[in-house]
Amino acid sequence: MGDDTYLIALNCGSSSIKGRLYVVPHSKKEKFEQQATLSVSNIGAPGEPIHFTLKWSDNKGKDMDIHTDDGGSVEHKDLFPRILDHLSGSGGVKKDQIRYVTHRIVHGGENKKPLVVTKEHPEALKDMDKLGEFAPLHNYHAILGVRACLDVLPESKNLLCFDTLFHQTLPPAVYKYSLPPTKVKTVIPLRKYGFHGLSYASITHTLSKELGRPANLVVCHLGSGCSAACIHEGKSIDTSMGLTPLEGLVGGTRTGSIDPTAIFHHTPDYAEMVPELHVNKAEYIMNKKSGLVGLSGTTNFGHICERKAANVGDVLGKNEKSDGFKVTKEDKENAAVTYDVFLDRLMAYLSQYVMKLAYETGGVEKIDGIVFAGGIGEHSAELRRDAIGRLGVLGVKIDEKKNEAGVPDGKTQVLVSTGDSKVKVYIVLTDEEGWTAHMAREVFDI
């Protein structure tokens, strides 16, 4: 790996760090080549060991899968020196070779472009600190990651890549909230900003390139966080998330859109702070204890589908390491209603966006695609079938065999609609880290 220059794309969550290492090509005509993927989990989790994995592409280094200290005793800033040590020890990548770092930042407020941060010029981080209250479970830890990188890689150029950037094209009719003027100045205007923008940008770029023109798409990003977006001629014209990621679809741990007063009745001490997370109880419960886990007890959508289909008394997931999960009548009923709630909320946005885009383009058949992405979107054939089945009245049809097969190994997308479907339906493996590398190439001219 000699004198190569590297870029590392990072995504820091409240309890995890994910990243990809790329070699910076010598020519702008060449693509960034992925060298390795890494993940660190259980950060800040007492009683759980820190789990570190490092997987090298094409045997470029020695893969690692290790458990270390108790997560409760480790902070994000403690882990970056170790990550660099592992990259060096297992793959020969020296610290001074990592010249560029990209960071996924969920909330960028009114910023219309990514921001550059260096050790000598960290000014942008002050503004990011102020935005923390609008994405408290994401921005806070992401900024910790940026500061840690500036400390351990003082010569590096860091790029803050915001999920909100893609949605800067939302029209006022969509982003305005029907609230009276505020009596005090807020950090940012209280309006819809939208999120998962790096995913939407990646998908839109890929399909637009195939079409040879800006694409018209309805995209459902369904993972631990869930959202949908309506994309006209390559630009976002509507999206389900709002001022914060809480608005919109049901998520793994988020309520999605509910009557705002419900939490006041659910949690009488809603204003009390949860110090270690820098949020109040209302935000904590609605962001971390609700959604799929609040309804069914699990965030795993696959498990929800299994429990829904199982017979009472069935034991699921039994193996050498686990006695499995014995399904009760209540488990089965909760799983069924959880699935139905998730599908209902998804259809509320999916059908709305299909009709909105049909109006903008001049007909349903002018829509270039309905896209499913994210962990649930990629892996749940049942959800895709049921969602598209409800669009059958519009002439949208799914190919059962292709849908069940999913994305073939080695591919990043697959068409799963029938030949006579009025709208094509895709499963696309989104690439948020790769998109931040693309952004870095443009900003740093590399």
XYZ file of C-alpha atoms in Angstrom:
446
model
C 0.000 0.000 0.000
C 3.177 2.065 -0.183
C 2.629 5.729 -0.925
C -1.116 5.546 -1.613
C -3.400 8.252 -0.252
C -6.584 7.179 1.516
C -10.022 8.484 2.349
C -12.068 7.056 5.190
C -15.856 7.537 5.192
C -17.335 7.456 8.697
C -20.840 7.175 10.110
C -20.914 7.619 13.898
C -24.083 6.634 15.732
C -24.947 6.771 19.411
C -23.508 3.304 20.080
C -21.624 2.470 16.895
C -19.074 3.567 14.321
C -19.225 2.334 10.740
C -16.761 3.150 8.018
C -15.199 2.361 4.681
C -11.630 2.897 3.576
C -10.973 3.965 -0.014
C -7.748 4.489 -1.905
C -7.723 7.848 -3.686
C -7.061 7.206 -7.396
C -4.202 8.929 -9.184
C -6.511 10.028 -11.999
C -9.943 11.646 -11.823
C -11.057 9.233 -14.535
C -10.607 6.333 -12.125
C -13.141 5.324 -9.481
C -12.479 5.265 -5.757
C -11.507 1.700 -4.906
C -12.871 0.322 -1.640
C -10.139 -1.216 0.482
C -11.950 -2.212 3.665
C -15.114 -1.925 5.749
C -15.098 -1.512 9.516
C -17.607 -1.425 12.325
C -17.505 -0.853 16.066
C -20.583 -1.615 18.176
C -21.746 -1.555 21.822
C -20.139 1.819 22.559
C -21.448 3.040 25.908
C -23.289 -0.238 26.604
C -22.479 -1.488 30.141
C -21.967 -5.239 30.325
C -21.510 -5.599 26.558
C -18.022 -5.951 25.051
C -16.892 -3.587 22.328
C -17.203 -5.545 19.076
C -14.764 -4.519 16.338
C -14.803 -5.931 12.812
C -12.530 -5.090 9.898
C -12.965 -6.750 6.524
C -10.478 -6.143 3.720
C -11.408 -6.292 0.039
C -9.600 -8.840 -2.137
C -7.287 -9.949 0.694
C -5.644 -6.530 0.904
C -5.162 -7.082 4.627
C -5.929 -9.414 7.498
C -9.593 -9.466 8.515
C -10.370 -8.872 12.188
C -13.339 -9.780 14.397
C -12.591 -9.099 18.045
C -14.324 -8.307 21.345
C -12.520 -6.005 23.761
C -13.361 -3.742 26.728
C -16.718 -3.340 28.402
C -18.694 -0.882 26.285
C -19.760 1.092 29.325
C -16.191 2.218 29.951
C -15.411 3.358 26.398
C -16.275 6.584 24.567
C -16.142 7.392 20.861
C -12.937 9.412 21.231
C -11.181 6.395 22.767
C -11.787 4.263 19.702
C -10.325 6.262 16.832
C -6.678 5.656 17.802
C -7.495 1.938 17.964
C -9.164 1.995 14.558
C -6.033 3.541 13.055
C -3.842 0.991 14.828
C -5.935 -1.851 13.403
C -5.780 -0.410 9.874
C -2.019 -0.158 10.180
C -1.431 -3.497 11.870
C -3.676 -5.580 9.644
C -3.354 -3.733 6.336
C -0.251 -1.569 6.486
C -2.155 1.708 6.133
C -0.176 4.402 7.930
C -1.884 7.218 9.762
C -0.356 9.955 7.627
C -1.661 8.265 4.472
C -5.268 8.963 5.498
C -5.553 12.498 4.150
C -9.323 12.790 3.826
C -12.209 11.895 6.144
C -15.910 12.215 5.357
C -18.534 12.256 8.086
C -22.230 11.570 7.697
C -23.996 14.307 9.676
C -27.746 13.835 9.931
C -28.843 17.463 10.425
C -27.163 20.257 8.499
C -29.845 22.872 9.060
C -29.856 25.494 6.313
C -26.433 24.554 4.914
C -26.624 24.157 1.162
C -23.255 22.470 0.704
C -20.939 20.178 2.689
C -18.558 21.902 5.096
C -14.788 21.491 5.301
C -13.216 21.223 8.757
C -9.513 21.019 9.587
C -7.502 21.155 12.804
C -6.627 24.791 12.057
C -10.186 25.713 11.038
C -12.738 23.869 13.198
C -15.180 26.819 13.263
C -18.046 24.943 11.589
C -18.289 22.573 14.544
C -19.699 25.345 16.746
C -22.703 25.655 14.445
C -23.069 21.881 14.411
C -23.183 21.831 18.214
C -26.173 24.176 18.072
C -27.993 21.835 15.683
C -27.595 18.896 18.047
C -31.003 19.461 19.634
C -32.705 18.747 16.297
C -31.050 15.352 15.864
C -29.866 14.666 19.419
C -29.316 10.951 18.968
C -27.183 11.447 15.842
C -25.482 14.819 15.517
C -23.977 14.822 18.998
C -22.055 11.584 18.476
C -21.160 12.401 14.874
C -19.529 15.648 15.995
C -17.656 13.734 18.699
C -16.317 11.611 15.849
C -15.201 14.663 13.881
C -13.357 16.098 16.871
C -11.690 12.756 17.563
C -10.501 12.558 13.945
C -9.057 16.061 14.117
C -7.075 14.978 17.177
C -5.701 11.698 15.804
C -5.383 12.852 12.171
C -4.389 16.524 12.563
C -3.208 16.826 8.946
C -6.434 15.442 7.475
C -9.171 17.367 5.690
C -12.603 16.509 7.070
C -15.847 16.928 5.138
C -19.211 17.171 6.882
C -21.774 15.557 4.577
C -25.331 16.393 5.586
C -28.385 14.212 5.093
C -30.426 17.387 4.746
C -28.580 18.667 1.652
C -30.561 16.624 -0.872
C -33.834 18.130 0.330
C -32.835 21.790 -0.074
C -35.022 21.799 -3.201
C -38.281 21.246 -1.279
C -40.872 23.907 -2.209
C -42.369 26.194 0.479
C -45.746 24.448 0.263
C -44.004 21.282 1.465
C -41.443 22.577 3.951
C -43.611 25.175 5.724
C -45.245 24.232 9.044
C -48.618 25.757 9.946
C -47.286 27.404 13.111
C -47.528 31.088 14.086
C -44.320 33.157 14.148
C -42.007 32.329 17.046
C -41.610 34.831 19.872
C -37.920 34.017 20.227
C -35.254 33.438 17.595
C -34.646 29.740 17.007
C -31.320 28.183 16.008
C -32.801 27.330 12.613
C -36.237 28.009 11.094
C -38.835 25.490 12.292
C -39.683 23.703 9.031
C -39.336 20.398 7.233
C -35.707 19.577 6.350
C -35.827 15.877 5.474
C -33.184 13.215 6.023
C -31.557 10.104 4.487
C -30.400 12.505 1.792
C -27.087 10.737 1.170
C -29.014 7.554 0.399
C -31.463 9.352 -1.892
C -28.653 11.173 -3.680
C -26.776 7.916 -4.261
C -29.848 6.131 -5.638
C -30.936 9.076 -7.785
C -27.443 9.450 -9.252
C -27.253 5.740 -10.117
C -30.641 5.525 -11.842
C -30.307 8.917 -13.559
C -26.986 7.792 -15.015
C -28.658 4.671 -16.408
C -31.492 6.706 -17.919
C -29.202 9.377 -19.319
C -31.339 12.097 -17.706
C -32.532 13.194 -14.239
C -34.825 10.487 -12.884
C -38.407 10.684 -11.608
C -38.573 8.357 -8.611
C -40.460 7.460 -5.476
C -37.898 6.014 -3.068
C -38.600 4.179 0.184
C -35.544 4.032 2.456
C -36.583 1.428 5.020
C -34.043 0.452 7.652
C -33.613 1.138 11.353
C -34.785 4.605 10.342
C -37.493 4.808 7.678
C -38.463 7.537 5.250
C -39.791 8.099 1.747
C -39.001 10.721 -0.881
C -40.640 12.029 -4.038
C -37.989 12.930 -6.609
C -38.845 14.919 -9.756
C -36.170 15.347 -12.420
C -33.490 14.342 -9.939
C -34.584 16.767 -7.212
C -36.446 16.201 -3.964
C -39.937 17.730 -4.018
C -41.315 15.966 -0.934
C -40.132 13.694 1.848
C -41.646 12.131 4.941
C -39.217 13.221 7.678
C -39.424 16.782 8.929
C -37.702 19.227 11.271
C -36.253 16.115 12.911
C -36.096 12.476 11.795
C -39.114 11.745 14.030
C -41.785 12.847 11.560
C -43.169 10.443 8.966
C -42.924 6.661 8.812
C -42.765 4.249 11.734
C -39.120 3.382 12.416
C -37.313 0.704 14.354
C -37.501 2.803 17.519
C -39.297 5.981 16.333
C -43.017 6.714 16.514
C -43.225 8.403 13.161
C -46.056 10.939 12.839
C -48.518 10.772 15.734
C -50.733 13.285 17.515
C -48.093 15.476 19.238
C -50.096 15.614 22.467
C -50.056 11.823 22.923
C -46.635 11.848 24.594
C -47.814 14.325 27.251
C -50.426 11.813 28.405
C -48.124 8.806 27.959
C -45.231 10.309 29.943
C -46.289 12.839 32.623
C -42.641 13.729 33.398
C -41.924 14.236 29.692
C -39.787 17.361 30.270
C -37.315 15.644 32.590
C -33.880 15.336 30.992
C -32.045 12.101 30.217
C -28.546 13.495 30.932
C -26.388 10.876 29.228
C -28.308 11.329 25.965
C -28.819 15.119 26.143
C -32.574 14.802 25.464
C -35.754 14.980 27.525
C -37.883 11.935 28.277
C -40.430 12.759 25.587
C -37.765 12.833 22.868
C -36.114 9.724 24.285
C -39.301 7.641 24.331
C -40.481 8.813 20.911
C -37.049 8.328 19.321
C -35.679 5.263 21.110
C -38.499 3.267 22.729
C -41.299 3.455 20.176
C -41.893 2.296 16.604
C -41.407 -1.404 15.908
C -39.843 -2.089 19.302
C -42.623 -0.253 21.111
C -45.325 -2.241 19.331
C -43.718 -5.685 19.183
C -40.702 -5.732 21.498
C -38.172 -6.069 18.670
C -36.662 -3.808 16.012
C -35.967 -6.799 13.753
C -38.518 -6.645 10.940
C -37.621 -10.167 9.827
C -38.458 -11.491 13.294
C -41.766 -9.615 13.231
C -42.687 -11.322 9.954
C -41.646 -14.728 11.340
C -43.704 -14.318 14.513
C -46.711 -13.148 12.514
C -46.571 -16.281 10.356
C -45.715 -18.741 13.154
C -48.085 -20.925 15.143
C -48.505 -20.276 18.850
C -45.925 -22.426 20.646
C -43.451 -22.514 17.763
C -39.806 -21.967 18.736
C -37.989 -19.606 16.378
C -34.243 -19.146 15.965
C -33.153 -22.112 18.049
C -29.494 -23.051 17.566
C -26.357 -24.069 19.461
C -26.013 -20.618 21.003
C -29.676 -19.915 21.717
C -32.733 -21.715 23.042
C -34.767 -19.708 20.579
C -37.932 -17.648 20.978
C -41.178 -19.389 21.896
C -44.094 -17.617 20.234
C -47.067 -16.815 22.468
C -50.540 -15.758 21.341
C -49.715 -12.196 22.380
C -46.424 -12.248 20.424
C -48.214 -13.398 17.285
C -50.962 -10.791 17.614
C -48.494 -7.985 18.362
C -46.349 -8.956 15.374
C -49.368 -8.993 13.065
C -50.606 -5.562 14.129
C -47.054 -4.143 14.023
C -46.660 -5.310 10.425
C -50.053 -3.855 9.508
C -49.263 -0.498 11.143
C -45.899 -0.319 9.361
C -47.483 -1.153 5.992
C -50.364 1.275 6.521
C -48.044 4.206 7.251
C -45.785 3.265 4.348
C -48.729 3.234 1.938
C -49.896 6.639 3.183
C -46.677 8.147 1.811
C -45.988 5.782 -1.084
C -49.419 6.247 -2.658
C -49.331 10.002 -2.035
C -45.932 10.370 -3.681
C -46.866 8.212 -6.664
C -49.878 10.456 -7.317
C -47.866 13.641 -6.756
C -45.166 12.496 -9.168
C -47.757 11.347 -11.711
C -49.185 14.869 -11.639
C -45.735 16.459 -12.034
C -44.677 14.177 -14.898
C -47.986 13.923 -16.747
C -49.003 10.367 -15.861
C -48.196 7.306 -13.779
C -46.405 5.714 -16.719
C -43.973 8.679 -16.802
C -42.574 7.717 -13.389
C -39.166 6.070 -13.867
C -39.292 3.862 -10.819
C -40.444 2.966 -7.335
C -37.377 2.044 -5.312
C -36.992 0.002 -2.125
C -33.737 0.491 -0.213
C -32.353 0.064 3.307
C -32.238 -3.157 5.316
C -36.010 -3.745 5.352
C -36.477 -2.485 1.809
C -33.751 -4.811 0.536
C -34.671 -7.952 2.462
C -38.444 -8.054 2.996
C -39.992 -9.594 -0.104
C -43.297 -9.800 1.781
C -43.431 -6.065 2.431
C -42.513 -5.203 -1.173
C -45.193 -7.590 -2.453
C -47.881 -6.198 -0.157
C -46.969 -2.562 -0.828
C -46.876 -2.905 -4.609
C -50.014 -5.072 -4.501
C -51.873 -2.073 -3.108
C -50.771 -0.049 -6.140
C -52.239 -2.603 -8.531
C -55.184 -0.288 -9.266
C -52.633 2.045 -10.885
C -51.206 -0.719 -13.063
C -48.078 -1.295 -10.975
C -47.211 -5.002 -10.804
C -44.487 -7.027 -9.128
C -42.819 -10.173 -10.494
C -43.176 -12.716 -7.671
C -40.078 -14.745 -8.572
C -37.794 -11.748 -9.039
C -39.122 -10.186 -5.855
C -38.457 -13.331 -3.823
C -34.951 -13.687 -5.297
C -33.921 -10.138 -4.353
C -30.641 -8.554 -5.433
C -28.260 -11.156 -6.933
C -24.805 -11.537 -5.395
C -22.353 -9.086 -6.882
C -25.098 -6.720 -8.068
C -26.215 -3.445 -6.528
C -29.766 -3.352 -7.879
C -32.459 -5.451 -9.511
C -35.704 -4.798 -11.384
C -38.563 -6.733 -9.736
C -41.622 -5.482 -11.631
C -43.354 -7.330 -14.464
C -42.812 -6.408 -18.090
C -46.275 -4.851 -18.359
C -46.109 -2.861 -15.110
C -46.867 0.822 -15.697
C -44.034 1.738 -13.320
C -40.764 -0.124 -12.853
C -40.024 -1.354 -9.337
C -36.419 -1.668 -8.145
C -34.501 -2.908 -5.150
C -31.335 -0.829 -4.830
C -28.433 -1.274 -2.427
C -27.810 2.284 -1.329
C -24.245 3.522 -0.839
C -24.135 6.440 1.582
C -20.407 6.103 2.278
C -19.613 5.930 -1.416
C -21.658 9.054 -2.004
C -19.705 10.978 0.641
C -16.512 9.928 -1.158
C -18.065 11.299 -4.360
C -18.790 14.575 -2.536
C -15.196 14.715 -1.267
C -13.889 14.234 -4.801
C -15.827 17.304 -5.945
C -14.978 19.489 -2.936
C -11.278 18.597 -2.683
C -10.765 18.129 -6.445
C -9.208 14.686 -5.987
